[in-house]
mmCIF file of C-alpha atoms in Angstrom:
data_model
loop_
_atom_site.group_PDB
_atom_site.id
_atom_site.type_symbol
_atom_site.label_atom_id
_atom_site.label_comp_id
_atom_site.label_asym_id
_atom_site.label_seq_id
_atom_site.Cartn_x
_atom_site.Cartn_y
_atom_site.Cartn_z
ATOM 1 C CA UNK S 171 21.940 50.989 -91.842
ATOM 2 C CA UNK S 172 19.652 50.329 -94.619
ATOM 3 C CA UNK S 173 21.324 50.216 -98.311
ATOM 4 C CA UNK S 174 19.666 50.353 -101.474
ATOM 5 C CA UNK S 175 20.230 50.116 -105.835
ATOM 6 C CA UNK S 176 18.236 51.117 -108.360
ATOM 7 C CA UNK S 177 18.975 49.330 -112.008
ATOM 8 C CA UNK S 178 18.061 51.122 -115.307
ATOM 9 C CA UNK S 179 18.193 49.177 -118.328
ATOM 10 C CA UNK S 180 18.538 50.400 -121.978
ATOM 11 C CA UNK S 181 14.633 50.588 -122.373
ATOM 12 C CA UNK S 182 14.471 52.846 -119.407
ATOM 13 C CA UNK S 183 13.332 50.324 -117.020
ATOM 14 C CA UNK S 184 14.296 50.625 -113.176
ATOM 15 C CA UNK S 185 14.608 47.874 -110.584
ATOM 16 C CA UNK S 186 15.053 48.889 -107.028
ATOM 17 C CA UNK S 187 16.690 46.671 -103.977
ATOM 18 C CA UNK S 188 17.429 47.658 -100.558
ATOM 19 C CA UNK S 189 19.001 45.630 -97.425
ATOM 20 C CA UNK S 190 19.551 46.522 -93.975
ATOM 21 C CA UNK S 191 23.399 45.978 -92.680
ATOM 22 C CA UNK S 192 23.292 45.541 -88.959
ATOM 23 C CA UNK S 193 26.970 45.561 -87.615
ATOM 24 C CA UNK S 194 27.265 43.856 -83.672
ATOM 25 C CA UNK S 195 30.332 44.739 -81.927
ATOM 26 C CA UNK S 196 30.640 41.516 -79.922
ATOM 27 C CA UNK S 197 30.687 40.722 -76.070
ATOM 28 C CA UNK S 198 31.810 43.205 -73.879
ATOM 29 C CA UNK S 199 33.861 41.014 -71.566
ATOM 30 C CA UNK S 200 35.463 42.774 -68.539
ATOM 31 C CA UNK S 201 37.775 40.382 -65.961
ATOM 32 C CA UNK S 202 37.706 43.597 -63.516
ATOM 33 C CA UNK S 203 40.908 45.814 -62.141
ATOM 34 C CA UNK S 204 44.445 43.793 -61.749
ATOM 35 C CA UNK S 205 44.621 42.219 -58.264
ATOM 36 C CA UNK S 206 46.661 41.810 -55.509
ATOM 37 C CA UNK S 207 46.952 38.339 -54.236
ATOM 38 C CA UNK S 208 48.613 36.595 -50.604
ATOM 39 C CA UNK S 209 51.297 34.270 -50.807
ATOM 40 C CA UNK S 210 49.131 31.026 -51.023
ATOM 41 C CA UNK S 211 46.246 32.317 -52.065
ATOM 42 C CA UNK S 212 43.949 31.095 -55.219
ATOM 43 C CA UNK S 213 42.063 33.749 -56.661
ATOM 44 C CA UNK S 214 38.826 33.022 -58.827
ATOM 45 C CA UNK S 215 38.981 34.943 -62.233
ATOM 46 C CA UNK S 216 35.680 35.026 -64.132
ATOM 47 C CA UNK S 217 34.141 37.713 -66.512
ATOM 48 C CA UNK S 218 30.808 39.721 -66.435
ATOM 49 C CA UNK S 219 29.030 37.212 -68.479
ATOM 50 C CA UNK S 220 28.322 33.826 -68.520
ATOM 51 C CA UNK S 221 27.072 33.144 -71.782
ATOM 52 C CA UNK S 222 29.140 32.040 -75.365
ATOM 53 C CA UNK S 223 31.495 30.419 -75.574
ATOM 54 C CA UNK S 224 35.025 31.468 -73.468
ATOM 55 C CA UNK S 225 38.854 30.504 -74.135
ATOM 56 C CA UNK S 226 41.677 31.172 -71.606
ATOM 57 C CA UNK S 227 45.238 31.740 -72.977
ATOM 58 C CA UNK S 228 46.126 28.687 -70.807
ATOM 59 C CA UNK S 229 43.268 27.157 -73.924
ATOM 60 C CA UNK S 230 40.820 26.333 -71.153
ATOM 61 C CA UNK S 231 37.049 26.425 -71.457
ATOM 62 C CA UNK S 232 35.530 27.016 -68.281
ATOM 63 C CA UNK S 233 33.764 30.394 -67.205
ATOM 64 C CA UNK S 234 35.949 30.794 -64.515
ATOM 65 C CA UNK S 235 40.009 30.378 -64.110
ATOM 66 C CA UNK S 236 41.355 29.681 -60.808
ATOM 67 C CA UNK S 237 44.738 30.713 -60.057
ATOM 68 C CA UNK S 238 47.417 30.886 -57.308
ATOM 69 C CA UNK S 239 50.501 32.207 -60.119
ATOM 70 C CA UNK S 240 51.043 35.639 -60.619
ATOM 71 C CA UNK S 241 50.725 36.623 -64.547
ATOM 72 C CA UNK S 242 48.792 38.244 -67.249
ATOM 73 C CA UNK S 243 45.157 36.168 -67.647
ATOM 74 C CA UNK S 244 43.531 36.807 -71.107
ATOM 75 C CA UNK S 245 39.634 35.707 -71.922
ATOM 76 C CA UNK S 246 37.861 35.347 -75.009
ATOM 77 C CA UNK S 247 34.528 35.245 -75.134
ATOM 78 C CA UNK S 248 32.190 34.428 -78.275
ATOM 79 C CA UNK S 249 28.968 34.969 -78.788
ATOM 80 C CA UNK S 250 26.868 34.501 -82.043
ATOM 81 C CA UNK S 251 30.085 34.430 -83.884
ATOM 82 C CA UNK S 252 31.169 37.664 -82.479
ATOM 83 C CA UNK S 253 33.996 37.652 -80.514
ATOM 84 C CA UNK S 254 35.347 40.034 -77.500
ATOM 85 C CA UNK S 255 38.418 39.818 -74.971
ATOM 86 C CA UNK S 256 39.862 41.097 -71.927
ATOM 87 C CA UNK S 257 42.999 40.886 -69.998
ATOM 88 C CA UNK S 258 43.538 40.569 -65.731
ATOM 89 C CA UNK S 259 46.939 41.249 -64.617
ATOM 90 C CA UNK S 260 47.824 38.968 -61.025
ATOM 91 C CA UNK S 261 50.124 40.354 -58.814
ATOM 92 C CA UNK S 262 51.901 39.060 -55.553
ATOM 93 C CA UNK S 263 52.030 40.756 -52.305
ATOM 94 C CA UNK S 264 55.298 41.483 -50.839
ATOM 95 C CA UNK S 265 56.183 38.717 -48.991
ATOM 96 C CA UNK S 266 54.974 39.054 -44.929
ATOM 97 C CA UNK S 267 58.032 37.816 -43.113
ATOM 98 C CA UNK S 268 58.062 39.065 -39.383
ATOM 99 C CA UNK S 269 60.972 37.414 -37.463
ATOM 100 C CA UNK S 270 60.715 36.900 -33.781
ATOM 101 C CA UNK S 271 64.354 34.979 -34.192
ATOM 102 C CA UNK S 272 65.544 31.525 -32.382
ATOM 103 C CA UNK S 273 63.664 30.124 -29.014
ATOM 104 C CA UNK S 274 65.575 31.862 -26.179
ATOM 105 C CA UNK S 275 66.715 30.772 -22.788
ATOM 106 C CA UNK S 276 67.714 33.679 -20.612
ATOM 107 C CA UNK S 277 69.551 33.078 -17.457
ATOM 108 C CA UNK S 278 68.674 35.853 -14.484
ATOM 109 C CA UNK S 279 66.783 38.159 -16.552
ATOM 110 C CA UNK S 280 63.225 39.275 -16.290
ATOM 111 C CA UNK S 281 62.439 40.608 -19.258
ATOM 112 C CA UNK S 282 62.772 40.755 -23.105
ATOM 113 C CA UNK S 283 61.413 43.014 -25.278
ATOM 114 C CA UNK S 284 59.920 41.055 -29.252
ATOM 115 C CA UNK S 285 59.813 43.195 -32.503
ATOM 116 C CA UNK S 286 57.677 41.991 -35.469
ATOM 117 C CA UNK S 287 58.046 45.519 -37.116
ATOM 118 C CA UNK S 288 58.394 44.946 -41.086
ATOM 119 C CA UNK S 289 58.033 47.430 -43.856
ATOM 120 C CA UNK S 290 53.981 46.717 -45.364
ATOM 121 C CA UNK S 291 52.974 45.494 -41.825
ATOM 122 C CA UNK S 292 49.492 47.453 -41.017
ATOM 123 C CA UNK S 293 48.194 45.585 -37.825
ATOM 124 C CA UNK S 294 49.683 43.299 -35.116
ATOM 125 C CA UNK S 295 47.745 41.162 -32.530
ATOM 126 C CA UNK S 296 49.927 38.919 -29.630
ATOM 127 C CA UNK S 297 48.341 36.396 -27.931
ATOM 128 C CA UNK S 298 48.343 38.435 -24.956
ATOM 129 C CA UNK S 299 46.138 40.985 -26.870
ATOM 130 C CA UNK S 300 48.801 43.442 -27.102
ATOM 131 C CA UNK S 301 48.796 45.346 -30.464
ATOM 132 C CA UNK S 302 51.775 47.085 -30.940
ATOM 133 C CA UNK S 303 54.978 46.176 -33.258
ATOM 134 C CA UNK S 304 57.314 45.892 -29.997
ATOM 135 C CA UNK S 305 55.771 43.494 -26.995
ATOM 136 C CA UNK S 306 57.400 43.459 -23.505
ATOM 137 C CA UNK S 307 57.716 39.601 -22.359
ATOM 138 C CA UNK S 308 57.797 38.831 -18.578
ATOM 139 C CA UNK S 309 56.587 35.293 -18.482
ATOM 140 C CA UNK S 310 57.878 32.008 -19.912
ATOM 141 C CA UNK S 311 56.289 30.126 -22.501
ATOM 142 C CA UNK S 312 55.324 30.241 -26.390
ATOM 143 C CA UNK S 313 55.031 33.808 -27.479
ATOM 144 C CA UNK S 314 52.702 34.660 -30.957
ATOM 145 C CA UNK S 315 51.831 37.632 -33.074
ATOM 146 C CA UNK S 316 49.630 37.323 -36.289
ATOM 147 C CA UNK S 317 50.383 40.470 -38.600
ATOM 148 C CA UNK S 318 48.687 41.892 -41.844
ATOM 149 C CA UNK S 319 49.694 44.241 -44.704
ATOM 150 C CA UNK S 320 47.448 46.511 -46.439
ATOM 151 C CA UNK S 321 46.094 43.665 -48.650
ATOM 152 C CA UNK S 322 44.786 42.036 -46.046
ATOM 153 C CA UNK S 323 47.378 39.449 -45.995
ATOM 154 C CA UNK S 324 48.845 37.255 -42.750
ATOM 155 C CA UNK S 325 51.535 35.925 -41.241
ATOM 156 C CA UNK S 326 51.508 34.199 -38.059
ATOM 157 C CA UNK S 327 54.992 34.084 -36.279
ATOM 158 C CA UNK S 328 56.095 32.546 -32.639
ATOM 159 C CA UNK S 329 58.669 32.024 -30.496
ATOM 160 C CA UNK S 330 59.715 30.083 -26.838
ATOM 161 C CA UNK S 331 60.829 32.139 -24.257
ATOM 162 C CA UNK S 332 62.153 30.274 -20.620
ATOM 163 C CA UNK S 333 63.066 32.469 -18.115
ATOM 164 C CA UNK S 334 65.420 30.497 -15.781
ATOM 165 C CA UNK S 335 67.245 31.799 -12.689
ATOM 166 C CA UNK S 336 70.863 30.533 -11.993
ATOM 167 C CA UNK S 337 72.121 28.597 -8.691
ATOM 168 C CA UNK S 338 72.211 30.841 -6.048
ATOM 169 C CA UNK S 339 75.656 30.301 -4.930
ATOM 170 C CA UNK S 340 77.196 31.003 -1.921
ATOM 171 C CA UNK S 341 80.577 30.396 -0.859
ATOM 172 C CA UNK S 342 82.537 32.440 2.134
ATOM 173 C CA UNK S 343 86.402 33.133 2.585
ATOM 174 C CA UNK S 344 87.087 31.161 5.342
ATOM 175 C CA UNK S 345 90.220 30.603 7.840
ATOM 176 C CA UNK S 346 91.000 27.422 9.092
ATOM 177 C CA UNK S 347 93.272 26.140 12.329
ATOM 178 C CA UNK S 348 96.001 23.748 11.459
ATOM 179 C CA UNK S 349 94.130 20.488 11.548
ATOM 180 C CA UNK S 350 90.499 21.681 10.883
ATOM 181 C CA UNK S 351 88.039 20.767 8.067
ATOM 182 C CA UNK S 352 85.427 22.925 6.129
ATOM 183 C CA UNK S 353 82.414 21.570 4.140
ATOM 184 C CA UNK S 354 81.837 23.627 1.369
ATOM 185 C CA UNK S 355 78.440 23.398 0.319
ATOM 186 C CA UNK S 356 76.276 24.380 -2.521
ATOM 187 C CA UNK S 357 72.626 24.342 -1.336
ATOM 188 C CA UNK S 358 71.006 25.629 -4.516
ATOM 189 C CA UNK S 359 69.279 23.348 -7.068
ATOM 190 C CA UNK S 360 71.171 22.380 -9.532
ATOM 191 C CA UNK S 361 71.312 20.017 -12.167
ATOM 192 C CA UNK S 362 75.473 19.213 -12.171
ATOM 193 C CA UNK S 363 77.759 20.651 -10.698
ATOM 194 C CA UNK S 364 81.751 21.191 -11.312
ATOM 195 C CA UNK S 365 84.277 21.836 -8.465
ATOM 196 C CA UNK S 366 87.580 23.152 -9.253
ATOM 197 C CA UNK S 367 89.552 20.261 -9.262
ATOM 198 C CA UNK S 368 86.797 18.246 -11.307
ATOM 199 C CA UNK S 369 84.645 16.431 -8.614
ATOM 200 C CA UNK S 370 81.292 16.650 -9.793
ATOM 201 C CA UNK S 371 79.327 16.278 -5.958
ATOM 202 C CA UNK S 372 77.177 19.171 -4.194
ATOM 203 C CA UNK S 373 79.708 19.282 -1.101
ATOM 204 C CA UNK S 374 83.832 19.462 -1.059
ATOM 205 C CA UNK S 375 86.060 18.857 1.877
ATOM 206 C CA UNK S 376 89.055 21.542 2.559
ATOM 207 C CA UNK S 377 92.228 20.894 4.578
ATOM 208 C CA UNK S 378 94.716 23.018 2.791
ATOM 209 C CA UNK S 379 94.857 26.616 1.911
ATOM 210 C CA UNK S 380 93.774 27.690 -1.511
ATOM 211 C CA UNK S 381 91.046 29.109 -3.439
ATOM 212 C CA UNK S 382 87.943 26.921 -4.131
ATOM 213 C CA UNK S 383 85.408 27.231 -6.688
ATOM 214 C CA UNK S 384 82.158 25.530 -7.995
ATOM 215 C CA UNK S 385 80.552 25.971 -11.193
ATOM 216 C CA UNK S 386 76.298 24.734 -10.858
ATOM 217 C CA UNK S 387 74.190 24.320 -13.786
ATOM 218 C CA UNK S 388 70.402 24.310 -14.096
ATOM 219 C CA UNK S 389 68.561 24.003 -17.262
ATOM 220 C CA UNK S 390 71.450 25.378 -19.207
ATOM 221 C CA UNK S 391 72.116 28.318 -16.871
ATOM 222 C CA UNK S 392 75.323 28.559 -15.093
ATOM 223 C CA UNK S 393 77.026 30.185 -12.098
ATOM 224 C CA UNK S 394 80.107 30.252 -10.384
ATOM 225 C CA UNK S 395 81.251 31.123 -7.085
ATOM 226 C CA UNK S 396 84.632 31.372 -5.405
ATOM 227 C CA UNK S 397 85.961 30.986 -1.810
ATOM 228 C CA UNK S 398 89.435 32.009 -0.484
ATOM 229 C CA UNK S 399 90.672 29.767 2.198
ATOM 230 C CA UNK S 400 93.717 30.168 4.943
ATOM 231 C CA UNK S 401 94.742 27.498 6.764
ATOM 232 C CA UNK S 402 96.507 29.395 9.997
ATOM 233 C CA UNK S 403 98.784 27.349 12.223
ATOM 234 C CA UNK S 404 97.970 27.035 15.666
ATOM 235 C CA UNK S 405 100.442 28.577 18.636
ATOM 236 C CA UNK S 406 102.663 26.835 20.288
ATOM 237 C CA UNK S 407 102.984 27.497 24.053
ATOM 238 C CA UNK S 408 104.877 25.445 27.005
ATOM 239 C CA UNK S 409 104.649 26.501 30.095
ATOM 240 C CA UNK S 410 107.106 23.946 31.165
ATOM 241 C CA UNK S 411 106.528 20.949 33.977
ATOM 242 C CA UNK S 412 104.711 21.432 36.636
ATOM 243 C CA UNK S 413 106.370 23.151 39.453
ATOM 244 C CA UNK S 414 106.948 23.050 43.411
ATOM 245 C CA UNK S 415 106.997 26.587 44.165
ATOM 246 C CA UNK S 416 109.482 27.658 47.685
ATOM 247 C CA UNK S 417 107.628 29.317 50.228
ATOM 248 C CA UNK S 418 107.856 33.188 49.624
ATOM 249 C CA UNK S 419 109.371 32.471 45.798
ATOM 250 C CA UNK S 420 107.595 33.643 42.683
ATOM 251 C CA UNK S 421 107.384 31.864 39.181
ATOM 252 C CA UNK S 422 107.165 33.749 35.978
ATOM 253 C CA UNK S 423 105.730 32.147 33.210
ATOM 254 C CA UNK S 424 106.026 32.977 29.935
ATOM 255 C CA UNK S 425 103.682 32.274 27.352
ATOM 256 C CA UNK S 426 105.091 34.892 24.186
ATOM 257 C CA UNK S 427 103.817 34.628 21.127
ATOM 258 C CA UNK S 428 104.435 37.131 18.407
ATOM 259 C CA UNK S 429 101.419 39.072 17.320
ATOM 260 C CA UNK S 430 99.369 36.710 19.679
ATOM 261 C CA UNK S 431 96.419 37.737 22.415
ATOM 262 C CA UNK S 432 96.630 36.142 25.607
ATOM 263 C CA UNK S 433 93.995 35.492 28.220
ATOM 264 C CA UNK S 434 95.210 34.062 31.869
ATOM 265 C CA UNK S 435 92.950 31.748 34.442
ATOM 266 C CA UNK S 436 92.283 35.046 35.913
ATOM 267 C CA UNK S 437 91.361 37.037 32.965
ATOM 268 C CA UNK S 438 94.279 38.794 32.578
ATOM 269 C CA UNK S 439 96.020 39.656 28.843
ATOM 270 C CA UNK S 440 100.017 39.688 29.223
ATOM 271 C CA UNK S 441 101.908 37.274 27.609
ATOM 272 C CA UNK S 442 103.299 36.470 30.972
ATOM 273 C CA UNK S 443 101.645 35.793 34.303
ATOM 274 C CA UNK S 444 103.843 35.573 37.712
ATOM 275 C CA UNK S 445 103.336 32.755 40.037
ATOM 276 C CA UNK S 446 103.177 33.976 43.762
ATOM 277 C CA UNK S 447 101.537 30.653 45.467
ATOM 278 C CA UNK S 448 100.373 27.080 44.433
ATOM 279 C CA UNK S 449 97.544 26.691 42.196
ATOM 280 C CA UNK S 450 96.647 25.386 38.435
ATOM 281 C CA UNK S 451 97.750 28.072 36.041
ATOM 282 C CA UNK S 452 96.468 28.174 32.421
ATOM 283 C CA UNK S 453 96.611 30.655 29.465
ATOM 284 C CA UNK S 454 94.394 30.805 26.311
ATOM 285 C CA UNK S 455 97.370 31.589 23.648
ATOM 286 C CA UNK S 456 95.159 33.185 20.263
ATOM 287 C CA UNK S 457 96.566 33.961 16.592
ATOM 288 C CA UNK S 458 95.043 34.757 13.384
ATOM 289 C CA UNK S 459 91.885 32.630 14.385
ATOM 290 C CA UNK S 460 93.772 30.407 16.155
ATOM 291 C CA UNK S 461 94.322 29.283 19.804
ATOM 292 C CA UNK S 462 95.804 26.796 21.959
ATOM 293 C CA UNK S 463 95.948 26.086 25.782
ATOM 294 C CA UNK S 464 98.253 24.843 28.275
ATOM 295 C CA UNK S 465 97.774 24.343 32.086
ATOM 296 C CA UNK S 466 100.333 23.708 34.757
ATOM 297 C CA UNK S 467 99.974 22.989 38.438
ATOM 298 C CA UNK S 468 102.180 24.843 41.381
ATOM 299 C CA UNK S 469 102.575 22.719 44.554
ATOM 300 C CA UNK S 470 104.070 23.627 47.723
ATOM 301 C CA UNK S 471 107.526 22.821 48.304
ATOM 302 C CA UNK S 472 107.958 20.317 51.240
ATOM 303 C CA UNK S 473 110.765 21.535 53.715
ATOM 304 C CA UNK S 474 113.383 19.078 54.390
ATOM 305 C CA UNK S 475 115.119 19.521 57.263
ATOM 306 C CA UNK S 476 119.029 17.685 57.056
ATOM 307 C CA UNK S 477 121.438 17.952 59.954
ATOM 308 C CA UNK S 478 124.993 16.938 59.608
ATOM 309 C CA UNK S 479 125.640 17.160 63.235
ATOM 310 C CA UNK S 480 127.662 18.680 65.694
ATOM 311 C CA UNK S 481 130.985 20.080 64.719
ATOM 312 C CA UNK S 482 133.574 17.189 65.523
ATOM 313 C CA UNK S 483 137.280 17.138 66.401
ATOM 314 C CA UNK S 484 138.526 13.780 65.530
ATOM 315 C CA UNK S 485 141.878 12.384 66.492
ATOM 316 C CA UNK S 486 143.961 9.992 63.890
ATOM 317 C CA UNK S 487 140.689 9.485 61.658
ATOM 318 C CA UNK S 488 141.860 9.945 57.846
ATOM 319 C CA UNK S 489 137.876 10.820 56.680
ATOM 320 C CA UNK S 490 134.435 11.058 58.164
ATOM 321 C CA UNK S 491 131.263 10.135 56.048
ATOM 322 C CA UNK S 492 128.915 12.569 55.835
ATOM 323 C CA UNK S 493 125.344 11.403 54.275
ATOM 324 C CA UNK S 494 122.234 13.743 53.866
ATOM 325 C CA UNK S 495 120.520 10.940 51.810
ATOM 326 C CA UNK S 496 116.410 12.141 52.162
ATOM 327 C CA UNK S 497 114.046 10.653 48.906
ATOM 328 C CA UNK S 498 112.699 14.371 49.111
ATOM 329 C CA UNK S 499 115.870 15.398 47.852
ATOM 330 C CA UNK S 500 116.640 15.458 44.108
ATOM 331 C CA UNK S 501 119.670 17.843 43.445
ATOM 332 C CA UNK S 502 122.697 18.184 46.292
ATOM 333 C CA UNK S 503 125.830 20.431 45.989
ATOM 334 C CA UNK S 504 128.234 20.376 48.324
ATOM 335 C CA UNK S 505 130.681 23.397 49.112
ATOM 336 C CA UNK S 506 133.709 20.974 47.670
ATOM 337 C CA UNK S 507 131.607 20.438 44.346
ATOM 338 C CA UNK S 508 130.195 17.577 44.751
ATOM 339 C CA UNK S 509 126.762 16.248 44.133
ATOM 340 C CA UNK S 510 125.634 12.990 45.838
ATOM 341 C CA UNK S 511 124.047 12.772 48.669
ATOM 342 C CA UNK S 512 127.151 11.570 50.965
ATOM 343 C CA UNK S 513 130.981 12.902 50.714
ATOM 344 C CA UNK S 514 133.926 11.634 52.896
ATOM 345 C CA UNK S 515 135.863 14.955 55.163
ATOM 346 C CA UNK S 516 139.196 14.104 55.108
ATOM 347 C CA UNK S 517 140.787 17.737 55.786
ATOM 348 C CA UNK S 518 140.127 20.213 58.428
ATOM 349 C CA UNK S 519 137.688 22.853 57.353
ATOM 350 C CA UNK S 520 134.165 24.055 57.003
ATOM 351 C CA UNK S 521 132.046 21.911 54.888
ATOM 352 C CA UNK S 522 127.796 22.337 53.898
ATOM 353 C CA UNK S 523 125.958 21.649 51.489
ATOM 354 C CA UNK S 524 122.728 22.901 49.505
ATOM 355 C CA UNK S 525 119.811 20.999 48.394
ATOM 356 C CA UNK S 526 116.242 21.202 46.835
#
């Protein structure tokens, strides 16, 4: 405003003086609202204006403070000796953390489902495109998703996924015959594997009844597999020497085995088969899984005629010899109990023999 004084002296004189009083208010400085910055982000402060002469609180000079820290920024600002100041608060964003967890190696599975989800998180974008908190995954390999919060703020997150199938094992109960060997065999790939008594190759030999297993690894993923084997003894049969068979006789022969099935040279399933005329006889004896076989042969019997003679009347003669020797013979009993092939009569009587 404009001031002014008049000045009256004793003589009635007046002076008058005026001035004009111009009052500035100083820059109007203005940093702009508080912000929001990302985790690693520097953030350019600066005011409206760029001329005077400016002082930061940190006592820099520049027009401009740059700044990663949250905090309170202050800014003075002077300008034909007039003064004016402002004040930014800094803030940081919640921290974006999404957690996809360890790499994972699943045996025999096909799928897996991911969650990013975190409290602040507005988008999501996969590397398959998918952009959804939750993402199905089918296929092996290195798995992303970039997310944002509201400020605008991301976080890029990934993960390895290998999808491995086990060995495809396959080992049978088996049942052996006394004196038989089994290969068991693992056919899969596989990196190692571990039999049961600690042999380490793809193949084990079995003789003995027990169980059997394998453990086979590949890439990390394991299986196991079991097999139950019986080693069954194998019948016994005898059907004895072979035979001559008298004309009009019969053989039986017996072949019994308990529990066992039988099958003859003609077909036939008894555990005994009877023997009417010569021939090769033979009988398939099977048990649990088992069999054996025996043959014998029937011949003809050979007649062998022996004569001892016409009955005799002998006068003074203290024994007669009587001899039947024939190499066709084997056995000879004679009606006084004796069994070679020539006795000595010495009493009256009635005297034969049998033979075969």
């Amino acid at each position: 405003g404009i001031y002014y004084v008049t000045v009256t002296d004793q003589a009635g004189c007046e002076v008058k003086d005026s001035i004009t009083v111009n009052f500035d208010a100083g820059p109007n400085v203005d940093l702009g609202e508080d912000i929001f910055i990302c985790e690693n982000q520097f953030v350019s402060l600066q005011a409206n204006i760029t001329q005077g002469e400016f002082l930061w609180q940190d006592n820099s000079t520049d027009t401009e403070l740059i700044t990663d820290a949250a905090g309170i920024y202050t800014l003075e600002v002077t300008v034909d000796g007039c003064t004016g100041t402002d004040e930014i608060e800094v803030f940081n964003t919640p921290a974006l953390n999404p957690d996809l967890g360890p790499d994972l190696l699943l045996c025999d599975e096909t799928s897996i489902v991911l969650d990013a989800s975190q409290a602040g998180i507005v988008s999501y974008l996969w590397n398959d495109g998918s952009d959804q908190a939750t993402n199905e995954i089918t296929s092996s390999g290195l798995h992303t998703v970039f997310v944002m919060d509201g400020y605008g703020c991301g976080e890029l997150e990934e993960i390895r996924i290998d999808f491995i199938a086990s060995p495809a094992l396959d080992l049978r109960d088996t049942v052996l015959c006394e004196g038989q060997t089994l290969l068991l065999e693992v056919n899969a790939v596989a990196d190692s594997y571990v039999w049961q008594n600690g042999e380490n190759g793809s193949s084990f030999n079995v003789t003995e009844s027990g169980e059997y297993f394998v453990e086979a690894s590949y890439e990390g993923c394991i299986s196991r597999d079991t097999a139950e084997v019986s080693v069954n003894p194998i019948p016994i049969i005898d059907l004895g020497p072979d035979q001559a068979l008298c004309e009009a006789a019969s053989l039986m022969l017996d072949a019994s085995v308990l529990g066992a099935n039988y099958t003859w040279q003609d077909g036939s399933g008894n555990s005994s088969f009877e023997v009417i005329e010569p021939g090769t006889y033979g009988v398939v004896v099977e048990l649990d899984g088992c069999s054996s076989v025996d043959l014998i042969e029937i011949t003809p019997t050979v007649l062998v005629n022996v004569d001892l003679g016409e009955d005799q009347l002998l006068c003074d003669v203290s024994n007669l010899e009587l001899n039947i020797e024939n190499d066709l013979i084997q056995n000879y009993v004679w009606n006084t109990g004796e069994s070679a092939s020539n006795i000595n009569a010495n009493t009256d009587g009635l005297y034969w023999v049998e033979y075969e």
